[in-house]
């Protein structure tokens, strides 16, 4: 039953990740809060999981012409050293501090999503009466 539930959670969060909804964040919450996986181990699992979810999503975006390859190159060149530096920093931090930092980050992102309205292209324009 334990394996089946974990596989189901992985499957569902994978689908959400493919749609860009944040399945990786939900997986991290599942691993740390429900499964009591140590924060660093959960982060490592999430990185492996991300590769498995990102590759099919990337293929779909390339097929639909939604990828700006110049931006990809810039992000990859800047992101690789930043990831290495972040991993080194995270390995030096206390796990409880890392967990609090992550929780604060998720809280800030959630608040921004709830309260920030300006500049959203996906919302219909306000009609004047």
PDB file of C-alpha atoms in Angstrom:
ATOM      1  CA  UNK A   1       0.000   0.000   0.000  1.00  0.00           C
ATOM      2  CA  UNK A   2       2.861   2.369   0.866  1.00  0.00           C
ATOM      3  CA  UNK A   3       4.490   1.939  -2.551  1.00  0.00           C
ATOM      4  CA  UNK A   4       1.154   2.344  -4.350  1.00  0.00           C
ATOM      5  CA  UNK A   5       0.348   5.588  -2.522  1.00  0.00           C
ATOM      6  CA  UNK A   6       3.827   7.006  -3.167  1.00  0.00           C
ATOM      7  CA  UNK A   7       3.583   6.035  -6.855  1.00  0.00           C
ATOM      8  CA  UNK A   8       0.157   7.669  -7.111  1.00  0.00           C
ATOM      9  CA  UNK A   9       1.441  10.893  -5.518  1.00  0.00           C
ATOM     10  CA  UNK A  10       4.436  10.845  -7.873  1.00  0.00           C
ATOM     11  CA  UNK A  11       2.158  10.308 -10.870  1.00  0.00           C
ATOM     12  CA  UNK A  12      -0.227  13.108  -9.909  1.00  0.00           C
ATOM     13  CA  UNK A  13       2.499  15.614  -9.093  1.00  0.00           C
ATOM     14  CA  UNK A  14       4.209  14.631 -12.356  1.00  0.00           C
ATOM     15  CA  UNK A  15       1.083  15.527 -14.316  1.00  0.00           C
ATOM     16  CA  UNK A  16       0.870  18.857 -12.504  1.00  0.00           C
ATOM     17  CA  UNK A  17       4.549  19.520 -13.230  1.00  0.00           C
ATOM     18  CA  UNK A  18       3.977  18.882 -16.918  1.00  0.00           C
ATOM     19  CA  UNK A  19       1.341  21.590 -16.917  1.00  0.00           C
ATOM     20  CA  UNK A  20       3.648  23.967 -15.051  1.00  0.00           C
ATOM     21  CA  UNK A  21       1.510  24.017 -11.921  1.00  0.00           C
ATOM     22  CA  UNK A  22       4.224  23.272  -9.384  1.00  0.00           C
ATOM     23  CA  UNK A  23       4.088  19.535  -8.857  1.00  0.00           C
ATOM     24  CA  UNK A  24       7.697  19.547  -7.649  1.00  0.00           C
ATOM     25  CA  UNK A  25       6.773  21.828  -4.784  1.00  0.00           C
ATOM     26  CA  UNK A  26       3.882  19.561  -3.885  1.00  0.00           C
ATOM     27  CA  UNK A  27       6.216  16.566  -4.023  1.00  0.00           C
ATOM     28  CA  UNK A  28       8.635  18.302  -1.654  1.00  0.00           C
ATOM     29  CA  UNK A  29       5.797  18.997   0.751  1.00  0.00           C
ATOM     30  CA  UNK A  30       4.660  15.364   0.527  1.00  0.00           C
ATOM     31  CA  UNK A  31       8.156  14.054   1.143  1.00  0.00           C
ATOM     32  CA  UNK A  32       9.003  16.339   4.063  1.00  0.00           C
ATOM     33  CA  UNK A  33       5.661  16.763   5.825  1.00  0.00           C
ATOM     34  CA  UNK A  34       3.981  13.400   5.259  1.00  0.00           C
ATOM     35  CA  UNK A  35       6.840  10.971   4.628  1.00  0.00           C
ATOM     36  CA  UNK A  36       9.252  12.794   7.007  1.00  0.00           C
ATOM     37  CA  UNK A  37      12.094  12.617   4.484  1.00  0.00           C
ATOM     38  CA  UNK A  38      15.095  14.780   5.474  1.00  0.00           C
ATOM     39  CA  UNK A  39      15.094  18.118   3.606  1.00  0.00           C
ATOM     40  CA  UNK A  40      18.351  17.541   1.706  1.00  0.00           C
ATOM     41  CA  UNK A  41      17.294  14.058   0.607  1.00  0.00           C
ATOM     42  CA  UNK A  42      13.868  15.349  -0.455  1.00  0.00           C
ATOM     43  CA  UNK A  43      15.575  18.076  -2.500  1.00  0.00           C
ATOM     44  CA  UNK A  44      17.737  15.483  -4.249  1.00  0.00           C
ATOM     45  CA  UNK A  45      14.715  13.306  -5.013  1.00  0.00           C
ATOM     46  CA  UNK A  46      12.918  16.364  -6.357  1.00  0.00           C
ATOM     47  CA  UNK A  47      15.815  17.173  -8.721  1.00  0.00           C
ATOM     48  CA  UNK A  48      15.771  13.660 -10.195  1.00  0.00           C
ATOM     49  CA  UNK A  49      11.984  13.837 -10.421  1.00  0.00           C
ATOM     50  CA  UNK A  50      12.205  17.202 -12.171  1.00  0.00           C
ATOM     51  CA  UNK A  51      14.335  15.760 -14.976  1.00  0.00           C
ATOM     52  CA  UNK A  52      11.824  12.974 -15.563  1.00  0.00           C
ATOM     53  CA  UNK A  53       8.935  15.481 -15.711  1.00  0.00           C
ATOM     54  CA  UNK A  54      10.696  18.317 -17.516  1.00  0.00           C
ATOM     55  CA  UNK A  55      11.919  16.389 -20.545  1.00  0.00           C
ATOM     56  CA  UNK A  56       8.473  15.368 -21.867  1.00  0.00           C
ATOM     57  CA  UNK A  57       7.097  18.847 -21.090  1.00  0.00           C
ATOM     58  CA  UNK A  58      10.030  20.459 -22.912  1.00  0.00           C
ATOM     59  CA  UNK A  59       9.458  18.234 -25.929  1.00  0.00           C
ATOM     60  CA  UNK A  60       5.823  19.359 -26.080  1.00  0.00           C
ATOM     61  CA  UNK A  61       6.789  23.023 -25.801  1.00  0.00           C
ATOM     62  CA  UNK A  62       9.395  22.663 -28.572  1.00  0.00           C
ATOM     63  CA  UNK A  63       6.836  20.939 -30.806  1.00  0.00           C
ATOM     64  CA  UNK A  64       4.415  23.824 -30.265  1.00  0.00           C
ATOM     65  CA  UNK A  65       7.075  26.474 -30.969  1.00  0.00           C
ATOM     66  CA  UNK A  66       6.960  27.890 -27.448  1.00  0.00           C
ATOM     67  CA  UNK A  67      10.698  27.757 -26.672  1.00  0.00           C
ATOM     68  CA  UNK A  68      12.972  30.794 -27.087  1.00  0.00           C
ATOM     69  CA  UNK A  69      16.326  29.092 -27.637  1.00  0.00           C
ATOM     70  CA  UNK A  70      18.330  32.278 -27.019  1.00  0.00           C
ATOM     71  CA  UNK A  71      16.715  32.595 -23.585  1.00  0.00           C
ATOM     72  CA  UNK A  72      17.390  28.900 -22.944  1.00  0.00           C
ATOM     73  CA  UNK A  73      21.089  29.403 -23.676  1.00  0.00           C
ATOM     74  CA  UNK A  74      21.309  32.427 -21.358  1.00  0.00           C
ATOM     75  CA  UNK A  75      19.446  30.634 -18.561  1.00  0.00           C
ATOM     76  CA  UNK A  76      21.576  27.512 -18.880  1.00  0.00           C
ATOM     77  CA  UNK A  77      24.848  29.459 -18.827  1.00  0.00           C
ATOM     78  CA  UNK A  78      23.765  31.513 -15.810  1.00  0.00           C
ATOM     79  CA  UNK A  79      21.804  28.761 -14.090  1.00  0.00           C
ATOM     80  CA  UNK A  80      24.423  26.008 -13.996  1.00  0.00           C
ATOM     81  CA  UNK A  81      26.919  27.904 -11.796  1.00  0.00           C
ATOM     82  CA  UNK A  82      24.061  29.297  -9.678  1.00  0.00           C
ATOM     83  CA  UNK A  83      22.759  25.761  -9.072  1.00  0.00           C
ATOM     84  CA  UNK A  84      26.200  24.542  -8.061  1.00  0.00           C
ATOM     85  CA  UNK A  85      26.628  27.477  -5.673  1.00  0.00           C
ATOM     86  CA  UNK A  86      23.154  26.922  -4.220  1.00  0.00           C
ATOM     87  CA  UNK A  87      23.840  23.223  -3.688  1.00  0.00           C
ATOM     88  CA  UNK A  88      27.102  23.990  -1.899  1.00  0.00           C
ATOM     89  CA  UNK A  89      25.370  26.589   0.275  1.00  0.00           C
ATOM     90  CA  UNK A  90      22.465  24.251   1.079  1.00  0.00           C
ATOM     91  CA  UNK A  91      24.849  21.481   2.122  1.00  0.00           C
ATOM     92  CA  UNK A  92      26.364  23.850   4.700  1.00  0.00           C
ATOM     93  CA  UNK A  93      23.038  24.978   6.202  1.00  0.00           C
ATOM     94  CA  UNK A  94      21.207  23.320   9.056  1.00  0.00           C
ATOM     95  CA  UNK A  95      18.259  21.280   7.750  1.00  0.00           C
ATOM     96  CA  UNK A  96      15.746  23.058  10.002  1.00  0.00           C
ATOM     97  CA  UNK A  97      16.938  26.454   8.731  1.00  0.00           C
ATOM     98  CA  UNK A  98      16.726  25.189   5.148  1.00  0.00           C
ATOM     99  CA  UNK A  99      13.179  23.999   5.808  1.00  0.00           C
ATOM    100  CA  UNK A 100      12.177  27.401   7.239  1.00  0.00           C
ATOM    101  CA  UNK A 101      13.729  29.245   4.292  1.00  0.00           C
ATOM    102  CA  UNK A 102      11.854  27.003   1.862  1.00  0.00           C
ATOM    103  CA  UNK A 103       8.594  27.470   3.791  1.00  0.00           C
ATOM    104  CA  UNK A 104       9.018  31.243   3.749  1.00  0.00           C
ATOM    105  CA  UNK A 105       9.724  31.176   0.025  1.00  0.00           C
ATOM    106  CA  UNK A 106       6.598  29.120  -0.666  1.00  0.00           C
ATOM    107  CA  UNK A 107       4.543  31.463   1.535  1.00  0.00           C
ATOM    108  CA  UNK A 108       5.801  34.538  -0.337  1.00  0.00           C
ATOM    109  CA  UNK A 109       5.081  32.967  -3.723  1.00  0.00           C
ATOM    110  CA  UNK A 110       1.593  31.978  -2.562  1.00  0.00           C
ATOM    111  CA  UNK A 111       0.846  35.479  -1.285  1.00  0.00           C
ATOM    112  CA  UNK A 112       2.084  36.992  -4.530  1.00  0.00           C
ATOM    113  CA  UNK A 113      -0.166  34.696  -6.532  1.00  0.00           C
ATOM    114  CA  UNK A 114      -3.186  35.564  -4.408  1.00  0.00           C
ATOM    115  CA  UNK A 115      -2.717  39.337  -4.225  1.00  0.00           C
ATOM    116  CA  UNK A 116      -0.732  40.410  -7.301  1.00  0.00           C
ATOM    117  CA  UNK A 117      -3.021  41.251 -10.208  1.00  0.00           C
ATOM    118  CA  UNK A 118      -1.171  43.837 -12.311  1.00  0.00           C
ATOM    119  CA  UNK A 119       0.492  42.649 -15.480  1.00  0.00           C
ATOM    120  CA  UNK A 120      -1.227  39.297 -15.826  1.00  0.00           C
ATOM    121  CA  UNK A 121      -1.806  38.582 -19.494  1.00  0.00           C
ATOM    122  CA  UNK A 122      -4.083  35.598 -18.922  1.00  0.00           C
ATOM    123  CA  UNK A 123      -6.830  37.623 -17.235  1.00  0.00           C
ATOM    124  CA  UNK A 124      -9.577  39.254 -19.278  1.00  0.00           C
ATOM    125  CA  UNK A 125      -9.431  43.035 -19.540  1.00  0.00           C
ATOM    126  CA  UNK A 126     -11.686  44.998 -17.209  1.00  0.00           C
ATOM    127  CA  UNK A 127     -14.796  46.265 -18.957  1.00  0.00           C
ATOM    128  CA  UNK A 128     -15.801  49.857 -18.437  1.00  0.00           C
ATOM    129  CA  UNK A 129     -19.464  50.581 -17.876  1.00  0.00           C
TER     130      UNK A 129
END
